[in-house]
PDB file of C-alpha atoms in Angstrom:
ATOM      1  CA  ASP A 230      10.752 -65.379  -0.508  1.00  0.00           C
ATOM      2  CA  VAL A 231      11.245 -69.070   0.142  1.00  0.00           C
ATOM      3  CA  GLN A 232      11.697 -70.939  -3.125  1.00  0.00           C
ATOM      4  CA  MET A 233      10.511 -74.535  -3.415  1.00  0.00           C
ATOM      5  CA  ALA A 234      12.298 -76.767  -5.950  1.00  0.00           C
ATOM      6  CA  GLN A 235      10.081 -79.775  -6.660  1.00  0.00           C
ATOM      7  CA  SER A 236      11.106 -82.759  -8.755  1.00  0.00           C
ATOM      8  CA  PRO A 237      10.459 -84.461 -10.990  1.00  0.00           C
ATOM      9  CA  SER A 238       8.095 -82.302 -13.032  1.00  0.00           C
ATOM     10  CA  SER A 239       6.427 -85.432 -14.367  1.00  0.00           C
ATOM     11  CA  LEU A 240       6.650 -89.145 -13.969  1.00  0.00           C
ATOM     12  CA  ALA A 241       4.970 -92.326 -15.118  1.00  0.00           C
ATOM     13  CA  ALA A 242       4.849 -95.418 -12.946  1.00  0.00           C
ATOM     14  CA  SER A 243       3.187 -98.815 -12.977  1.00  0.00           C
ATOM     15  CA  LEU A 244       0.188 -99.729 -10.874  1.00  0.00           C
ATOM     16  CA  GLY A 245       1.391-101.004  -7.512  1.00  0.00           C
ATOM     17  CA  ALA A 246       4.699 -99.158  -7.774  1.00  0.00           C
ATOM     18  CA  ARG A 247       6.228 -96.929  -5.133  1.00  0.00           C
ATOM     19  CA  VAL A 248       6.503 -93.294  -6.207  1.00  0.00           C
ATOM     20  CA  THR A 249       8.581 -90.580  -4.551  1.00  0.00           C
ATOM     21  CA  ILE A 250       8.539 -86.825  -5.145  1.00  0.00           C
ATOM     22  CA  THR A 251      11.035 -84.466  -3.568  1.00  0.00           C
ATOM     23  CA  CYS A 252      10.877 -80.832  -2.562  1.00  0.00           C
ATOM     24  CA  GLN A 253      13.817 -78.668  -1.533  1.00  0.00           C
ATOM     25  CA  ALA A 254      13.344 -75.359   0.216  1.00  0.00           C
ATOM     26  CA  SER A 255      15.732 -72.452  -0.309  1.00  0.00           C
ATOM     27  CA  GLN A 256      15.952 -71.969   3.457  1.00  0.00           C
ATOM     28  CA  ASP A 257      15.091 -73.832   6.648  1.00  0.00           C
ATOM     29  CA  ILE A 258      11.304 -74.116   6.963  1.00  0.00           C
ATOM     30  CA  GLY A 259      11.224 -76.598   9.836  1.00  0.00           C
ATOM     31  CA  LYS A 260       8.280 -78.878   9.203  1.00  0.00           C
ATOM     32  CA  SER A 261       5.983 -76.199   7.733  1.00  0.00           C
ATOM     33  CA  LEU A 262       5.126 -78.101   4.583  1.00  0.00           C
ATOM     34  CA  ASN A 263       1.939 -79.279   2.903  1.00  0.00           C
ATOM     35  CA  TRP A 264       1.534 -81.801   0.098  1.00  0.00           C
ATOM     36  CA  PHE A 265      -1.478 -81.379  -2.200  1.00  0.00           C
ATOM     37  CA  GLN A 266      -3.135 -83.519  -4.839  1.00  0.00           C
ATOM     38  CA  GLN A 267      -4.953 -81.789  -7.689  1.00  0.00           C
ATOM     39  CA  LYS A 268      -7.086 -83.485 -10.312  1.00  0.00           C
ATOM     40  CA  PRO A 269      -8.151 -81.732 -13.532  1.00  0.00           C
ATOM     41  CA  GLY A 270     -10.904 -79.190 -13.008  1.00  0.00           C
ATOM     42  CA  LYS A 271     -10.753 -79.507  -9.225  1.00  0.00           C
ATOM     43  CA  ALA A 272      -9.311 -77.485  -6.378  1.00  0.00           C
ATOM     44  CA  PRO A 273      -6.193 -78.840  -4.664  1.00  0.00           C
ATOM     45  CA  LYS A 274      -6.713 -81.230  -1.783  1.00  0.00           C
ATOM     46  CA  VAL A 275      -4.298 -81.365   1.121  1.00  0.00           C
ATOM     47  CA  LEU A 276      -2.936 -84.852   1.789  1.00  0.00           C
ATOM     48  CA  ILE A 277      -0.095 -84.186   4.223  1.00  0.00           C
ATOM     49  CA  TYR A 278       0.505 -81.258   6.572  1.00  0.00           C
ATOM     50  CA  ASP A 279       3.363 -80.422   8.909  1.00  0.00           C
ATOM     51  CA  ALA A 280       5.577 -82.409   6.499  1.00  0.00           C
ATOM     52  CA  SER A 281       4.501 -85.840   7.725  1.00  0.00           C
ATOM     53  CA  THR A 282       0.981 -85.753   9.217  1.00  0.00           C
ATOM     54  CA  LEU A 283      -1.680 -87.471   7.157  1.00  0.00           C
ATOM     55  CA  GLU A 284      -4.852 -85.417   6.718  1.00  0.00           C
ATOM     56  CA  THR A 285      -7.977 -87.127   8.055  1.00  0.00           C
ATOM     57  CA  GLY A 286      -9.487 -89.519   5.546  1.00  0.00           C
ATOM     58  CA  VAL A 287      -6.412 -89.732   3.314  1.00  0.00           C
ATOM     59  CA  PRO A 288      -5.322 -93.295   2.521  1.00  0.00           C
ATOM     60  CA  SER A 289      -2.295 -94.560   4.401  1.00  0.00           C
ATOM     61  CA  ARG A 290      -0.410 -95.338   1.171  1.00  0.00           C
ATOM     62  CA  PHE A 291       0.442 -91.612   1.123  1.00  0.00           C
ATOM     63  CA  SER A 292       3.269 -90.446   3.384  1.00  0.00           C
ATOM     64  CA  GLY A 293       5.617 -87.530   3.863  1.00  0.00           C
ATOM     65  CA  ARG A 294       9.004 -87.105   5.492  1.00  0.00           C
ATOM     66  CA  GLY A 295      11.601 -84.458   6.062  1.00  0.00           C
ATOM     67  CA  SER A 296      12.382 -81.244   7.886  1.00  0.00           C
ATOM     68  CA  GLY A 297      14.544 -78.209   7.374  1.00  0.00           C
ATOM     69  CA  THR A 298      15.132 -77.922   3.649  1.00  0.00           C
ATOM     70  CA  PHE A 299      14.565 -81.406   2.187  1.00  0.00           C
ATOM     71  CA  PHE A 300      11.239 -83.210   1.986  1.00  0.00           C
ATOM     72  CA  THR A 301       9.876 -86.314   0.329  1.00  0.00           C
ATOM     73  CA  PHE A 302       6.361 -87.444  -0.544  1.00  0.00           C
ATOM     74  CA  THR A 303       5.742 -91.125  -1.225  1.00  0.00           C
ATOM     75  CA  ILE A 304       2.862 -93.124  -2.612  1.00  0.00           C
ATOM     76  CA  ASN A 305       3.130 -96.802  -1.783  1.00  0.00           C
ATOM     77  CA  SER A 306       1.346 -99.124  -4.205  1.00  0.00           C
ATOM     78  CA  LEU A 307       0.186 -96.680  -6.858  1.00  0.00           C
ATOM     79  CA  GLN A 308      -3.544 -96.842  -7.649  1.00  0.00           C
ATOM     80  CA  PRO A 309      -5.452 -95.608 -10.733  1.00  0.00           C
ATOM     81  CA  ASP A 310      -7.132 -92.918  -8.613  1.00  0.00           C
ATOM     82  CA  ASP A 311      -3.711 -91.419  -7.812  1.00  0.00           C
ATOM     83  CA  VAL A 312      -3.315 -89.984 -11.312  1.00  0.00           C
ATOM     84  CA  ALA A 313      -3.066 -86.249 -10.577  1.00  0.00           C
ATOM     85  CA  THR A 314      -0.655 -83.376 -10.163  1.00  0.00           C
ATOM     86  CA  TYR A 315       1.037 -83.098  -6.771  1.00  0.00           C
ATOM     87  CA  TYR A 316       2.359 -79.914  -5.186  1.00  0.00           C
ATOM     88  CA  CYS A 317       4.445 -79.139  -2.146  1.00  0.00           C
ATOM     89  CA  GLN A 318       3.876 -75.844  -0.338  1.00  0.00           C
ATOM     90  CA  GLN A 319       5.747 -74.188   2.492  1.00  0.00           C
ATOM     91  CA  TYR A 320       3.981 -72.023   5.031  1.00  0.00           C
ATOM     92  CA  ASP A 321       6.831 -71.065   7.299  1.00  0.00           C
ATOM     93  CA  TYR A 322       6.428 -67.500   6.090  1.00  0.00           C
ATOM     94  CA  LEU A 323       4.373 -66.283   3.122  1.00  0.00           C
ATOM     95  CA  PRO A 324       3.252 -69.431   1.340  1.00  0.00           C
ATOM     96  CA  THR A 325       4.990 -70.638  -1.787  1.00  0.00           C
ATOM     97  CA  PHE A 326       4.335 -73.698  -3.922  1.00  0.00           C
ATOM     98  CA  GLY A 327       6.576 -76.094  -5.749  1.00  0.00           C
ATOM     99  CA  GLN A 328       6.221 -76.315  -9.523  1.00  0.00           C
ATOM    100  CA  GLY A 329       4.149 -79.484  -9.393  1.00  0.00           C
ATOM    101  CA  THR A 330       4.638 -83.122 -10.418  1.00  0.00           C
ATOM    102  CA  LYS A 331       2.286 -84.643 -12.967  1.00  0.00           C
ATOM    103  CA  LEU A 332       1.836 -88.334 -12.184  1.00  0.00           C
ATOM    104  CA  GLU A 333       0.597 -90.812 -14.777  1.00  0.00           C
ATOM    105  CA  ILE A 334       0.203 -94.547 -15.004  1.00  0.00           C
ATOM    106  CA  LYS A 335       2.716 -96.343 -17.232  1.00  0.00           C
TER     107      LYS A 335
ATOM    108  CA  GLN B 224     -17.774 -74.494   2.410  1.00  0.00           C
ATOM    109  CA  LEU B 225     -16.170 -71.716   0.396  1.00  0.00           C
ATOM    110  CA  VAL B 226     -17.804 -70.357  -2.761  1.00  0.00           C
ATOM    111  CA  GLU B 227     -16.038 -67.857  -4.999  1.00  0.00           C
ATOM    112  CA  SER B 228     -17.790 -65.524  -7.412  1.00  0.00           C
ATOM    113  CA  GLY B 229     -17.076 -62.493  -9.534  1.00  0.00           C
ATOM    114  CA  GLY B 230     -14.908 -63.963 -12.241  1.00  0.00           C
ATOM    115  CA  ALA B 231     -15.384 -62.423 -15.674  1.00  0.00           C
ATOM    116  CA  VAL B 232     -13.780 -61.430 -18.943  1.00  0.00           C
ATOM    117  CA  ILE B 233     -12.209 -58.009 -18.479  1.00  0.00           C
ATOM    118  CA  GLN B 234     -10.077 -55.764 -20.646  1.00  0.00           C
ATOM    119  CA  PRO B 235      -6.440 -55.013 -19.763  1.00  0.00           C
ATOM    120  CA  GLY B 236      -6.195 -52.122 -17.346  1.00  0.00           C
ATOM    121  CA  GLY B 237      -9.579 -52.881 -15.880  1.00  0.00           C
ATOM    122  CA  SER B 238     -10.672 -53.717 -12.349  1.00  0.00           C
ATOM    123  CA  LEU B 239     -12.617 -56.580 -10.852  1.00  0.00           C
ATOM    124  CA  ARG B 240     -13.695 -57.633  -7.372  1.00  0.00           C
ATOM    125  CA  LEU B 241     -13.852 -61.279  -6.430  1.00  0.00           C
ATOM    126  CA  SER B 242     -15.883 -62.543  -3.500  1.00  0.00           C
ATOM    127  CA  CYS B 243     -15.644 -65.684  -1.421  1.00  0.00           C
ATOM    128  CA  ALA B 244     -18.607 -66.625   0.754  1.00  0.00           C
ATOM    129  CA  ALA B 245     -18.038 -69.015   3.634  1.00  0.00           C
ATOM    130  CA  SER B 246     -20.360 -71.263   5.569  1.00  0.00           C
ATOM    131  CA  GLY B 247     -20.171 -74.125   8.026  1.00  0.00           C
ATOM    132  CA  PHE B 248     -17.512 -72.743  10.340  1.00  0.00           C
ATOM    133  CA  THR B 249     -16.808 -69.741  12.561  1.00  0.00           C
ATOM    134  CA  PHE B 250     -15.549 -67.485   9.793  1.00  0.00           C
ATOM    135  CA  GLY B 251     -14.283 -64.719  12.046  1.00  0.00           C
ATOM    136  CA  HIS B 252     -11.715 -66.980  13.687  1.00  0.00           C
ATOM    137  CA  TYR B 253      -9.687 -67.814  10.600  1.00  0.00           C
ATOM    138  CA  THR B 254      -7.110 -66.455   8.197  1.00  0.00           C
ATOM    139  CA  LEU B 255      -8.195 -66.627   4.566  1.00  0.00           C
ATOM    140  CA  HIS B 256      -6.031 -66.869   1.446  1.00  0.00           C
ATOM    141  CA  TRP B 257      -6.407 -66.223  -2.264  1.00  0.00           C
ATOM    142  CA  VAL B 258      -4.485 -68.557  -4.567  1.00  0.00           C
ATOM    143  CA  ARG B 259      -4.491 -68.444  -8.355  1.00  0.00           C
ATOM    144  CA  GLN B 260      -3.707 -70.862 -11.136  1.00  0.00           C
ATOM    145  CA  VAL B 261      -3.170 -70.085 -14.779  1.00  0.00           C
ATOM    146  CA  PRO B 262      -5.061 -72.825 -16.690  1.00  0.00           C
ATOM    147  CA  GLY B 263      -2.733 -75.784 -17.151  1.00  0.00           C
ATOM    148  CA  LYS B 264      -0.020 -74.264 -14.931  1.00  0.00           C
ATOM    149  CA  GLY B 265       0.997 -74.330 -11.281  1.00  0.00           C
ATOM    150  CA  LEU B 266      -0.398 -72.744  -8.135  1.00  0.00           C
ATOM    151  CA  GLU B 267       0.533 -69.238  -7.020  1.00  0.00           C
ATOM    152  CA  TRP B 268      -0.316 -67.834  -3.609  1.00  0.00           C
ATOM    153  CA  VAL B 269      -1.726 -64.315  -4.014  1.00  0.00           C
ATOM    154  CA  SER B 270      -2.756 -62.830  -0.688  1.00  0.00           C
ATOM    155  CA  LEU B 271      -3.830 -63.493   2.870  1.00  0.00           C
ATOM    156  CA  ILE B 272      -5.838 -61.674   5.503  1.00  0.00           C
ATOM    157  CA  ASN B 273      -5.896 -62.588   9.168  1.00  0.00           C
ATOM    158  CA  TYR B 274      -9.029 -63.069  11.242  1.00  0.00           C
ATOM    159  CA  ASN B 275      -9.531 -59.407  12.178  1.00  0.00           C
ATOM    160  CA  SER B 276      -8.005 -57.736   9.102  1.00  0.00           C
ATOM    161  CA  THR B 277      -5.011 -56.348  10.973  1.00  0.00           C
ATOM    162  CA  ASP B 278      -2.548 -58.332   8.846  1.00  0.00           C
ATOM    163  CA  LYS B 279      -2.653 -58.427   5.054  1.00  0.00           C
ATOM    164  CA  TYR B 280       0.076 -59.783   2.798  1.00  0.00           C
ATOM    165  CA  TYR B 281       0.505 -59.970  -0.944  1.00  0.00           C
ATOM    166  CA  ALA B 282       2.661 -61.737  -3.495  1.00  0.00           C
ATOM    167  CA  ASP B 283       5.131 -59.402  -5.190  1.00  0.00           C
ATOM    168  CA  SER B 284       3.358 -60.009  -8.512  1.00  0.00           C
ATOM    169  CA  VAL B 285       0.173 -58.297  -7.282  1.00  0.00           C
ATOM    170  CA  LYS B 286       1.440 -55.884  -4.632  1.00  0.00           C
ATOM    171  CA  GLY B 287       0.031 -52.406  -5.115  1.00  0.00           C
ATOM    172  CA  ARG B 288      -2.635 -53.620  -7.550  1.00  0.00           C
ATOM    173  CA  PHE B 289      -4.646 -56.172  -5.569  1.00  0.00           C
ATOM    174  CA  PHE B 290      -6.266 -55.523  -2.206  1.00  0.00           C
ATOM    175  CA  ILE B 291      -7.760 -58.093   0.136  1.00  0.00           C
ATOM    176  CA  SER B 292     -10.536 -57.389   2.614  1.00  0.00           C
ATOM    177  CA  ARG B 293     -13.141 -59.252   4.618  1.00  0.00           C
ATOM    178  CA  ASP B 294     -16.502 -58.691   6.221  1.00  0.00           C
ATOM    179  CA  ASN B 295     -16.950 -61.026   9.146  1.00  0.00           C
ATOM    180  CA  SER B 296     -20.598 -60.035   9.487  1.00  0.00           C
ATOM    181  CA  ARG B 297     -21.190 -61.364   5.980  1.00  0.00           C
ATOM    182  CA  ASN B 298     -18.798 -64.340   6.280  1.00  0.00           C
ATOM    183  CA  SER B 299     -17.031 -63.113   3.165  1.00  0.00           C
ATOM    184  CA  VAL B 300     -13.579 -62.276   1.913  1.00  0.00           C
ATOM    185  CA  TYR B 301     -12.883 -60.132  -1.139  1.00  0.00           C
ATOM    186  CA  LEU B 302     -10.092 -59.510  -3.616  1.00  0.00           C
ATOM    187  CA  GLN B 303     -10.116 -56.150  -5.369  1.00  0.00           C
ATOM    188  CA  MET B 304      -7.995 -56.433  -8.487  1.00  0.00           C
ATOM    189  CA  ASN B 305      -6.882 -53.275 -10.300  1.00  0.00           C
ATOM    190  CA  SER B 306      -4.697 -52.547 -13.322  1.00  0.00           C
ATOM    191  CA  LEU B 307      -5.288 -56.050 -14.623  1.00  0.00           C
ATOM    192  CA  SER B 308      -3.017 -57.489 -17.290  1.00  0.00           C
ATOM    193  CA  THR B 309      -3.133 -60.651 -19.364  1.00  0.00           C
ATOM    194  CA  ALA B 310      -0.731 -62.204 -16.847  1.00  0.00           C
ATOM    195  CA  ASP B 311      -3.532 -62.093 -14.270  1.00  0.00           C
ATOM    196  CA  THR B 312      -5.683 -64.502 -16.290  1.00  0.00           C
ATOM    197  CA  ALA B 313      -6.243 -67.454 -13.984  1.00  0.00           C
ATOM    198  CA  PHE B 314      -8.585 -69.405 -11.796  1.00  0.00           C
ATOM    199  CA  TYR B 315      -8.781 -67.706  -8.423  1.00  0.00           C
ATOM    200  CA  TYR B 316      -9.389 -69.825  -5.343  1.00  0.00           C
ATOM    201  CA  CYS B 317     -10.030 -68.826  -1.766  1.00  0.00           C
ATOM    202  CA  ALA B 318      -8.686 -71.177   0.883  1.00  0.00           C
ATOM    203  CA  LEU B 319      -8.928 -71.520   4.633  1.00  0.00           C
ATOM    204  CA  SER B 320      -5.951 -70.800   6.885  1.00  0.00           C
ATOM    205  CA  ARG B 321      -4.244 -74.223   6.767  1.00  0.00           C
ATOM    206  CA  PHE B 322      -5.293 -74.703   3.123  1.00  0.00           C
ATOM    207  CA  ASP B 323      -7.464 -77.594   4.288  1.00  0.00           C
ATOM    208  CA  TYR B 324     -10.580 -76.182   2.625  1.00  0.00           C
ATOM    209  CA  TRP B 325     -10.764 -74.557  -0.797  1.00  0.00           C
ATOM    210  CA  GLY B 326     -13.497 -73.109  -2.946  1.00  0.00           C
ATOM    211  CA  GLN B 327     -14.186 -74.354  -6.455  1.00  0.00           C
ATOM    212  CA  GLY B 328     -12.497 -71.349  -8.039  1.00  0.00           C
ATOM    213  CA  THR B 329     -13.652 -68.518 -10.268  1.00  0.00           C
ATOM    214  CA  LEU B 330     -12.107 -67.743 -13.662  1.00  0.00           C
ATOM    215  CA  VAL B 331     -10.751 -64.329 -14.520  1.00  0.00           C
ATOM    216  CA  ILE B 332      -9.849 -63.735 -18.164  1.00  0.00           C
ATOM    217  CA  VAL B 333      -8.026 -60.528 -19.032  1.00  0.00           C
ATOM    218  CA  SER B 334      -8.266 -59.990 -22.760  1.00  0.00           C
ATOM    219  CA  SER B 335      -8.912 -57.257 -25.259  1.00  0.00           C
TER     220      SER B 335
END
């Protein structure tokens, strides 16, 4: 199985701040990586696929980078609506998720 | 749209079948997944089935107990869950192949 080490597990940032979450894969997964946003009581929503491609309709303040084993997810100019838990997920083989990052406003 | 059903409270050792009904796309062309989430915890991929049921895969945690199937004539995918334990308590979601569409989830509670 491919293990995904996501960090941090939680963070608090100020409105307008830049926030970065990282995900490290236990083996090379190329660019086979999704980033999801999940709000309480809702299903996850994909924001980024193929490591860096923005899903249609997702605001451009969200971005993703990386390939191989190291990936980053960035929110530029944090908004109140961004409060959520974020997950990375690899799909190079059988899918596995990172542990999640709970994002709050400071 | 994906709509799950079948969640219930069930005793340990019991069995349950979840269903996921799809609409709005050509169901028979796509791989479908089941993903679960213990309330307040992270996401765990459970199983997938390809478009014509020739490929089925399972997470180690459910292998030999859970079985995925689909009926393309009914636009539905199923998860048969056997030998349930308290560790299987979770919301169960079905999701489309790229995880770009998800259902709303159905809650399975395994408790005596």
